[in-house]
XYZ file of C-alpha atoms in Angstrom:
538
model
C -0.978 -30.479 -8.848
C 1.483 -27.608 -8.884
C 1.329 -24.934 -6.203
C 3.571 -21.850 -6.154
C 4.805 -20.905 -2.730
C 6.540 -17.575 -2.563
C 10.195 -17.785 -1.603
C 10.410 -21.545 -1.985
C 11.040 -23.276 -5.280
C 8.566 -26.144 -5.090
C 9.058 -27.156 -8.658
C 12.353 -27.698 -10.364
C 13.701 -24.679 -12.184
C 15.930 -25.882 -14.988
C 18.582 -23.405 -15.951
C 20.475 -23.844 -19.162
C 23.889 -22.420 -19.765
C 26.109 -22.984 -22.741
C 29.714 -22.302 -23.493
C 30.916 -18.848 -22.576
C 30.940 -16.843 -25.762
C 34.226 -15.363 -26.787
C 32.427 -12.079 -27.337
C 28.896 -10.824 -26.968
C 28.195 -11.225 -30.675
C 28.252 -14.962 -31.054
C 25.868 -16.037 -33.782
C 26.570 -16.079 -37.465
C 23.573 -18.015 -38.752
C 21.254 -15.171 -39.680
C 20.892 -13.197 -36.477
C 17.222 -12.416 -35.938
C 16.215 -8.795 -35.512
C 19.537 -7.183 -36.510
C 19.234 -4.441 -39.128
C 15.456 -4.591 -39.190
C 13.433 -2.464 -41.587
C 13.037 0.164 -38.861
C 16.700 0.282 -37.792
C 17.219 3.647 -39.487
C 14.674 5.186 -37.116
C 16.961 4.479 -34.136
C 19.409 7.025 -32.747
C 22.671 5.311 -31.883
C 23.113 7.151 -28.578
C 21.324 9.583 -26.325
C 17.651 10.467 -26.129
C 15.202 10.134 -27.720
C 15.855 6.536 -28.681
C 13.882 6.839 -31.925
C 13.321 9.736 -34.287
C 9.693 8.926 -35.014
C 7.410 7.537 -32.257
C 7.255 3.769 -31.818
C 4.447 1.779 -30.147
C 5.172 -1.510 -28.370
C 3.053 -3.959 -26.387
C 4.458 -6.107 -23.575
C 2.980 -9.078 -21.710
C 3.721 -8.024 -18.120
C 3.676 -9.726 -14.721
C 1.959 -7.703 -11.985
C 2.528 -7.827 -8.231
C -0.320 -7.109 -5.755
C 1.658 -4.006 -4.735
C 1.662 -2.581 -8.279
C -0.894 -0.171 -9.661
C -3.425 -1.345 -12.226
C -2.127 0.622 -15.205
C 1.617 0.992 -15.716
C 1.183 3.622 -18.427
C -0.187 6.041 -15.798
C 2.756 5.521 -13.441
C 5.246 8.388 -13.360
C 8.353 6.426 -14.343
C 6.757 5.118 -17.571
C 5.028 8.393 -18.469
C 8.346 10.206 -18.200
C 10.306 7.479 -19.973
C 7.894 7.581 -22.907
C 8.556 11.331 -23.228
C 12.313 10.790 -23.019
C 12.502 7.964 -25.535
C 9.679 8.486 -28.042
C 8.792 4.838 -27.322
C 5.243 4.263 -26.102
C 4.679 0.976 -24.325
C 1.353 -0.645 -23.555
C 1.762 -3.031 -20.625
C -0.747 -5.884 -20.673
C -0.853 -6.740 -16.976
C -1.291 -10.269 -15.653
C -1.198 -11.022 -11.888
C 1.766 -13.191 -10.929
C -0.669 -15.745 -9.476
C -2.042 -16.540 -12.942
C 1.060 -15.611 -14.930
C 2.296 -19.111 -15.782
C -1.027 -20.311 -17.188
C -1.663 -17.244 -19.359
C 1.949 -17.097 -20.514
C 1.845 -20.718 -21.636
C -1.421 -20.174 -23.508
C 0.008 -17.168 -25.349
C 3.209 -18.915 -26.335
C 1.448 -22.087 -27.412
C -1.222 -20.222 -29.371
C 1.112 -17.815 -31.127
C -0.911 -14.727 -30.156
C 1.863 -13.015 -28.222
C 2.954 -9.329 -28.223
C 6.254 -7.549 -28.933
C 7.895 -8.530 -25.668
C 7.603 -10.248 -22.301
C 8.352 -7.896 -19.388
C 8.655 -9.176 -15.802
C 7.103 -12.381 -17.123
C 9.373 -14.808 -15.233
C 10.377 -16.758 -18.317
C 12.247 -19.891 -17.291
C 15.419 -21.074 -18.953
C 13.412 -24.002 -20.294
C 10.999 -21.608 -22.012
C 13.808 -19.416 -23.325
C 15.649 -22.384 -24.812
C 12.526 -23.943 -26.341
C 10.931 -20.827 -27.795
C 14.265 -19.266 -28.659
C 15.166 -22.302 -30.742
C 11.755 -22.093 -32.426
C 12.294 -18.418 -33.222
C 9.561 -17.008 -30.972
C 12.157 -15.147 -28.894
C 14.795 -13.412 -30.990
C 18.524 -13.857 -30.540
C 20.067 -10.924 -28.713
C 23.803 -11.618 -29.070
C 24.506 -9.119 -31.856
C 21.802 -6.713 -30.716
C 23.455 -6.495 -27.300
C 26.842 -6.030 -28.901
C 25.594 -3.205 -31.120
C 22.874 -1.501 -29.077
C 23.311 -2.347 -25.370
C 26.659 -0.922 -24.155
C 25.592 -0.829 -20.509
C 24.486 -4.437 -20.377
C 27.518 -5.522 -22.393
C 29.778 -4.055 -19.672
C 27.961 -6.142 -17.049
C 28.442 -9.314 -19.072
C 32.166 -8.572 -19.233
C 32.377 -7.776 -15.512
C 30.443 -10.867 -14.382
C 31.324 -13.899 -16.564
C 28.867 -16.075 -14.630
C 26.079 -13.749 -15.739
C 26.882 -14.432 -19.388
C 27.118 -18.169 -18.704
C 23.731 -18.169 -17.037
C 22.067 -16.291 -19.882
C 23.592 -18.309 -22.706
C 21.378 -21.146 -23.866
C 22.680 -24.521 -25.147
C 22.587 -23.259 -28.741
C 25.042 -20.481 -27.849
C 22.498 -17.669 -27.963
C 21.176 -15.164 -25.446
C 17.421 -14.597 -25.579
C 16.752 -12.440 -22.519
C 17.731 -9.661 -20.169
C 17.809 -10.725 -16.500
C 16.953 -9.391 -13.103
C 20.439 -9.195 -11.594
C 21.386 -8.257 -8.036
C 24.804 -6.973 -7.040
C 26.468 -10.065 -5.472
C 27.684 -7.941 -2.535
C 24.174 -6.629 -1.737
C 23.379 -9.179 1.019
C 20.148 -7.628 2.306
C 18.786 -7.778 -1.247
C 19.904 -11.386 -1.723
C 18.137 -12.263 1.538
C 15.056 -10.426 0.329
C 12.508 -11.739 2.808
C 13.850 -12.029 6.373
C 12.178 -13.799 9.269
C 10.548 -10.997 11.279
C 9.331 -10.922 14.889
C 7.415 -8.225 16.750
C 9.928 -6.517 19.047
C 7.205 -4.789 21.096
C 5.622 -8.123 21.847
C 8.999 -9.578 22.793
C 9.350 -6.760 25.326
C 5.845 -7.345 26.725
C 6.600 -11.042 27.068
C 9.947 -10.235 28.704
C 11.636 -12.463 26.131
C 14.924 -11.911 24.371
C 15.273 -12.023 20.607
C 15.088 -15.707 19.570
C 18.500 -17.148 18.796
C 17.499 -20.806 18.464
C 14.627 -22.708 16.886
C 13.438 -23.650 20.386
C 13.359 -20.006 21.484
C 11.468 -19.106 18.322
C 8.909 -21.829 19.088
C 8.523 -20.578 22.661
C 7.947 -17.037 21.371
C 5.226 -18.163 18.946
C 3.598 -20.175 21.707
C 3.607 -17.175 24.055
C 2.041 -14.984 21.358
C -0.841 -17.421 21.023
C -1.453 -17.544 24.772
C -1.241 -13.794 25.514
C -3.517 -10.835 24.740
C -0.633 -8.726 23.510
C -2.693 -6.120 21.672
C -4.852 -5.604 24.762
C -8.241 -5.848 23.052
C -9.545 -8.585 25.336
C -9.482 -11.179 22.552
C -6.999 -13.866 21.680
C -6.843 -12.784 18.058
C -3.064 -12.579 17.843
C -1.625 -14.808 15.096
C 1.793 -16.270 16.018
C 2.974 -16.772 12.413
C 1.366 -15.600 9.195
C 2.435 -16.014 5.585
C 1.315 -17.166 2.150
C 2.058 -20.839 2.599
C 4.812 -22.354 4.733
C 7.569 -22.383 2.106
C 9.095 -19.063 3.138
C 9.394 -20.149 6.748
C 10.916 -23.507 5.829
C 13.517 -21.784 3.686
C 14.378 -19.490 6.584
C 14.690 -22.369 9.048
C 16.441 -25.077 7.030
C 19.884 -23.643 7.749
C 19.276 -24.518 11.410
C 19.425 -28.141 10.266
C 22.433 -27.547 8.008
C 20.423 -27.730 4.792
C 20.536 -25.603 1.650
C 24.226 -24.771 1.884
C 24.456 -23.620 -1.752
C 21.605 -21.116 -1.676
C 17.994 -20.781 -2.742
C 18.772 -21.361 -6.416
C 19.089 -25.109 -5.785
C 16.213 -26.109 -3.496
C 16.602 -29.869 -3.854
C 20.335 -30.460 -3.988
C 23.317 -29.171 -2.019
C 26.610 -30.585 -0.728
C 26.833 -33.093 2.107
C 29.376 -31.509 4.497
C 30.619 -34.934 5.559
C 31.233 -36.552 2.197
C 31.513 -33.376 0.069
C 29.255 -35.095 -2.460
C 25.911 -34.003 -3.841
C 23.052 -34.492 -1.394
C 19.337 -34.719 -2.157
C 17.911 -32.509 0.567
C 14.325 -33.757 0.587
C 15.153 -37.327 1.645
C 17.844 -36.440 4.179
C 17.082 -37.343 7.832
C 17.701 -33.708 8.790
C 14.908 -32.648 6.460
C 12.607 -35.036 8.284
C 13.546 -33.241 11.525
C 12.697 -29.892 9.939
C 9.301 -31.208 8.829
C 8.663 -32.515 12.340
C 9.402 -29.065 13.735
C 6.992 -27.514 11.226
C 4.386 -30.137 12.109
C 4.678 -29.164 15.769
C 4.036 -25.519 14.955
C 1.010 -26.472 12.875
C -0.392 -28.942 15.409
C -0.222 -26.366 18.213
C -2.080 -23.753 16.184
C 0.868 -21.430 15.736
C 0.184 -20.833 12.031
C -2.508 -18.589 10.598
C -5.527 -20.838 9.964
C -5.622 -19.581 6.376
C -1.895 -19.977 5.746
C -2.339 -22.356 2.802
C -4.959 -20.241 1.030
C -4.376 -16.585 1.889
C -3.154 -14.245 -0.872
C -0.522 -11.544 -0.518
C -2.994 -8.666 -0.500
C -5.079 -10.241 2.281
C -1.921 -11.036 4.261
C -0.788 -7.413 4.102
C -4.247 -6.126 5.041
C -4.374 -8.389 8.076
C -0.834 -7.378 8.959
C -1.870 -3.719 9.044
C -4.178 -4.636 11.909
C -1.111 -5.590 13.956
C -2.086 -9.235 14.432
C 1.088 -11.113 13.480
C 3.794 -12.133 15.883
C 6.067 -13.243 13.054
C 6.131 -13.363 9.266
C 8.453 -13.704 6.283
C 7.948 -10.840 3.803
C 10.237 -8.117 2.424
C 9.406 -5.682 5.261
C 6.391 -5.195 7.585
C 7.131 -1.453 7.704
C 6.528 -0.938 3.992
C 3.896 -3.587 3.328
C 1.914 -3.513 6.578
C 2.751 -0.089 7.990
C 4.135 -1.880 11.056
C 7.456 -0.449 12.203
C 7.836 -2.578 15.306
C 9.488 -5.649 13.772
C 13.067 -6.851 13.792
C 14.602 -9.455 11.507
C 16.314 -12.534 12.907
C 19.722 -13.813 11.913
C 20.657 -17.482 11.604
C 18.835 -19.507 14.255
C 20.701 -22.363 15.883
C 19.033 -25.726 15.450
C 18.600 -28.583 17.945
C 21.814 -30.204 16.719
C 23.879 -27.039 17.137
C 23.927 -26.172 13.439
C 23.654 -22.482 12.623
C 23.756 -21.435 9.005
C 22.010 -18.678 7.052
C 21.140 -20.344 3.768
C 18.219 -18.118 2.712
C 20.292 -16.345 0.042
C 19.268 -15.970 -3.583
C 21.389 -16.472 -6.663
C 22.326 -12.944 -7.876
C 20.676 -13.621 -11.250
C 17.279 -14.160 -9.692
C 15.317 -14.157 -12.965
C 17.007 -15.329 -16.142
C 14.080 -14.383 -18.345
C 12.977 -11.046 -16.926
C 12.660 -9.528 -20.427
C 12.533 -11.101 -23.879
C 11.714 -9.770 -27.343
C 9.511 -11.762 -29.713
C 9.597 -12.186 -33.465
C 6.455 -10.027 -33.675
C 8.552 -7.000 -32.718
C 9.266 -4.742 -35.711
C 11.614 -2.502 -33.712
C 14.154 -4.818 -32.034
C 17.012 -2.289 -32.072
C 14.873 0.373 -30.393
C 13.579 -2.185 -27.879
C 17.095 -3.278 -26.912
C 18.156 0.355 -26.450
C 14.972 0.945 -24.428
C 15.921 -1.936 -22.109
C 19.649 -1.191 -21.925
C 19.061 2.217 -20.323
C 17.985 0.515 -17.100
C 21.351 -1.243 -16.838
C 23.140 2.127 -16.706
C 23.732 4.120 -13.522
C 21.521 6.930 -14.765
C 18.735 4.625 -15.906
C 18.744 2.475 -12.791
C 18.639 5.566 -10.585
C 15.666 6.856 -12.569
C 13.888 3.479 -12.458
C 14.216 3.049 -8.701
C 14.306 6.642 -7.449
C 12.482 8.691 -10.068
C 13.036 12.425 -10.368
C 15.061 14.615 -8.038
C 12.913 16.852 -5.823
C 9.794 15.074 -7.050
C 10.206 11.579 -5.626
C 13.583 11.859 -3.896
C 15.884 14.420 -2.341
C 19.666 14.365 -2.279
C 21.360 16.078 0.658
C 25.129 15.885 1.214
C 25.271 12.794 -0.982
C 22.485 11.054 0.942
C 19.460 10.028 -1.088
C 16.017 9.687 0.470
C 12.482 9.487 -0.837
C 10.349 12.581 -0.224
C 8.077 12.633 2.870
C 4.997 12.055 0.710
C 6.376 8.530 0.233
C 8.024 7.817 3.579
C 5.443 9.566 5.771
C 2.396 9.638 3.557
C -0.235 12.116 4.851
C -3.062 9.818 3.699
C -1.703 6.983 5.832
C -0.492 4.885 2.915
C 2.287 2.396 3.509
C 5.558 3.231 1.796
C 4.932 0.627 -0.886
C 1.422 1.955 -1.496
C 2.805 5.476 -1.878
C 5.584 4.268 -4.182
C 3.099 2.509 -6.480
C 1.991 5.893 -7.846
C 5.487 6.497 -9.190
C 7.132 3.106 -9.780
C 6.466 -0.484 -10.886
C 9.494 -2.310 -9.450
C 7.536 -3.294 -6.338
C 7.025 -7.038 -6.133
C 10.208 -7.876 -8.022
C 10.836 -9.868 -11.220
C 11.679 -6.710 -13.191
C 14.660 -6.686 -15.591
C 17.555 -4.545 -14.424
C 20.666 -4.265 -12.264
C 20.127 -3.671 -8.565
C 22.758 -2.033 -6.371
C 22.455 -0.572 -2.906
C 23.588 2.875 -4.051
C 20.335 3.621 -5.840
C 17.885 0.958 -4.740
C 15.853 2.319 -1.823
C 13.280 -0.402 -1.393
C 12.481 -2.155 1.855
C 15.705 -4.182 1.626
C 17.733 -1.018 2.295
C 15.780 0.251 5.300
C 17.699 0.197 8.603
C 15.924 -2.874 9.983
C 16.678 -4.859 6.790
C 20.317 -3.800 6.789
C 20.546 -4.739 10.476
C 19.156 -8.177 9.631
C 21.784 -8.663 6.935
C 24.470 -7.699 9.449
C 23.153 -10.363 11.860
C 23.028 -12.955 9.098
C 26.458 -12.215 7.647
C 28.606 -14.192 10.146
C 26.666 -17.371 9.377
C 25.813 -16.653 5.728
C 26.796 -19.361 3.265
C 29.920 -18.420 1.341
C 29.469 -20.441 -1.839
C 26.277 -19.750 -3.776
C 25.693 -21.901 -6.808
C 24.628 -20.116 -9.933
C 22.658 -21.843 -12.657
C 23.708 -25.253 -13.934
C 23.528 -26.218 -17.601
C 21.524 -29.208 -18.796
C 21.839 -30.834 -22.185
C 18.687 -31.584 -24.187
C 18.820 -35.218 -23.093
C 19.258 -34.208 -19.461
C 16.458 -31.684 -19.768
C 14.111 -34.434 -20.858
C 14.990 -36.443 -17.754
C 14.608 -33.501 -15.393
C 11.345 -32.318 -16.922
C 9.762 -35.776 -16.811
C 10.824 -37.857 -13.835
C 12.280 -34.758 -12.168
C 8.919 -32.997 -12.331
C 7.141 -36.106 -11.035
C 9.513 -36.283 -8.080
C 9.221 -32.609 -7.154
C 5.421 -32.646 -7.506
C 5.206 -35.656 -5.201
C 7.515 -33.981 -2.684
C 5.408 -30.815 -2.663
C 2.271 -32.796 -1.901
C 3.929 -34.881 0.802
C 5.543 -31.910 2.547
C 2.118 -30.380 3.112
C 0.714 -33.698 4.338
C 3.554 -34.288 6.792
C 3.198 -30.767 8.147
C -0.588 -30.759 8.487
C -0.567 -34.265 9.974
C -2.606 -36.077 7.331
C 0.398 -38.367 6.798
C 2.212 -39.550 9.966
C 5.999 -39.576 10.184
C 5.860 -43.365 10.514
C 5.413 -43.158 6.723
C 8.768 -41.401 6.219
C 10.641 -44.496 5.046
C 7.842 -45.231 2.588
C 8.097 -41.646 1.317
C 11.852 -42.016 0.756
C 11.414 -45.396 -0.933
C 8.767 -43.944 -3.256
C 11.124 -41.184 -4.387
C 13.828 -43.771 -5.020
C 11.442 -45.825 -7.142
C 10.437 -42.724 -9.101
C 14.007 -42.453 -10.380
C 16.039 -40.508 -7.832
C 19.281 -42.222 -8.882
C 18.782 -41.065 -12.473
C 17.864 -37.585 -11.232
C 21.039 -37.339 -9.151
C 23.217 -38.763 -11.928
C 21.887 -36.039 -14.209
C 22.476 -33.386 -11.584
C 26.009 -34.708 -11.069
C 26.788 -34.348 -14.779
C 25.584 -30.753 -14.740
C 27.531 -30.051 -11.549
C 30.713 -31.526 -13.019
C 30.462 -29.182 -16.006
C 29.709 -26.251 -13.728
C 32.703 -27.018 -11.487
C 35.183 -27.148 -14.344
C 34.179 -23.883 -16.070
């Protein structure tokens, strides 16, 4: 059984990269989509993108914070006017995205493109090779000058996008590597007002964090005469584990590689999930669970219900982008790297800058590939990114002495909406996974609010310095990782939950490790080593 836990990669994400192309136009075997029948309808530069209107349909992932019809949202209404390209977004909640996406791809009844659809490198390589997703190499070279500049500026970006056959099939979601608060994304938050009432300092160690959660449970901090305070709330426990594992020295190459990092003693690859330090982390999590410090519905609650409960001011701690924007709670502070029981203190909760390889792909059903590439490329320009994230000057944002801020209707909504709820009327980037280039200069989401920036400043001294980007796997290696690798990661996911909720005692740890070994861990690590060796020598 596969369960998605936000912020924690519980299943293996295989990322394929091929040889770095000498130029962006790398295919010569009948490039799909170039010089299509409708190419003459496309203006080479400027707006509108096409002379005569074009209609496109995209399969689109939807966050709980998004509105229910993208076509009615300001940014897309205005962009349709600017471009002459009318897009119908077929929305699918992220919770059911994988299942519906797989059915569409397998059945052949797919639309012109996949937008914010979280296509994995495995899917891009498979369906790109089959011709479902069109090759973009020449299209990027000819019709995407903004994205082409990014590929030249960040060689690792091109490596990560290039599949084993030498082709690029997608546009990514790419974060500026220097934008630390964005790479952190979801800090570990605590209620500063409750800390003050408890006469406790900001937790600096895992023990102090435990004592804070315990005090929240035992104290009527909201003064309503009931013990309804919830020490920690989240959608699953994965986010919290990812925030805490650095306190045990784990995950020292970032969130992009949840199962493997480098052993600081031997400088060799280490399988995190069988390491004795990971057992200690699970024991800590088990203690929190056993003492009732987690929300009772933590394994079943959905994002929307979590945010609604958060608006009632019931959580002592959580891991989300920002309580101020999602819960209308402005009394939280983010923690830096907590020190663990062994003295280790490392902030490893940092994403790979290319967070989604397959944020946007064009299918072979698309009769207007040139126009579609131009449509997408605009959002990789300064002007387009500013429009996508900020909207229109004096409508959604104001610019005073070079300082950009959203209008009060968004930041101090008169109807009492949270900032994210107010933004949803104008934008669709909320919830992430969108294709584009994110920089702090024009991105004004929750990651750039003062409390998020302060958290990044706290984390910076202990932030990991080397973040692994995607590794490349050959077809033979992919078969290994998608068979025994999937079996191993599925087993680990199930056992993590059982260790934490106490249904499996820690006296079974050695049996758990032995089972993973028998499932083929040596072969898994040998495959990972081959991919790492190639990565290290590029």
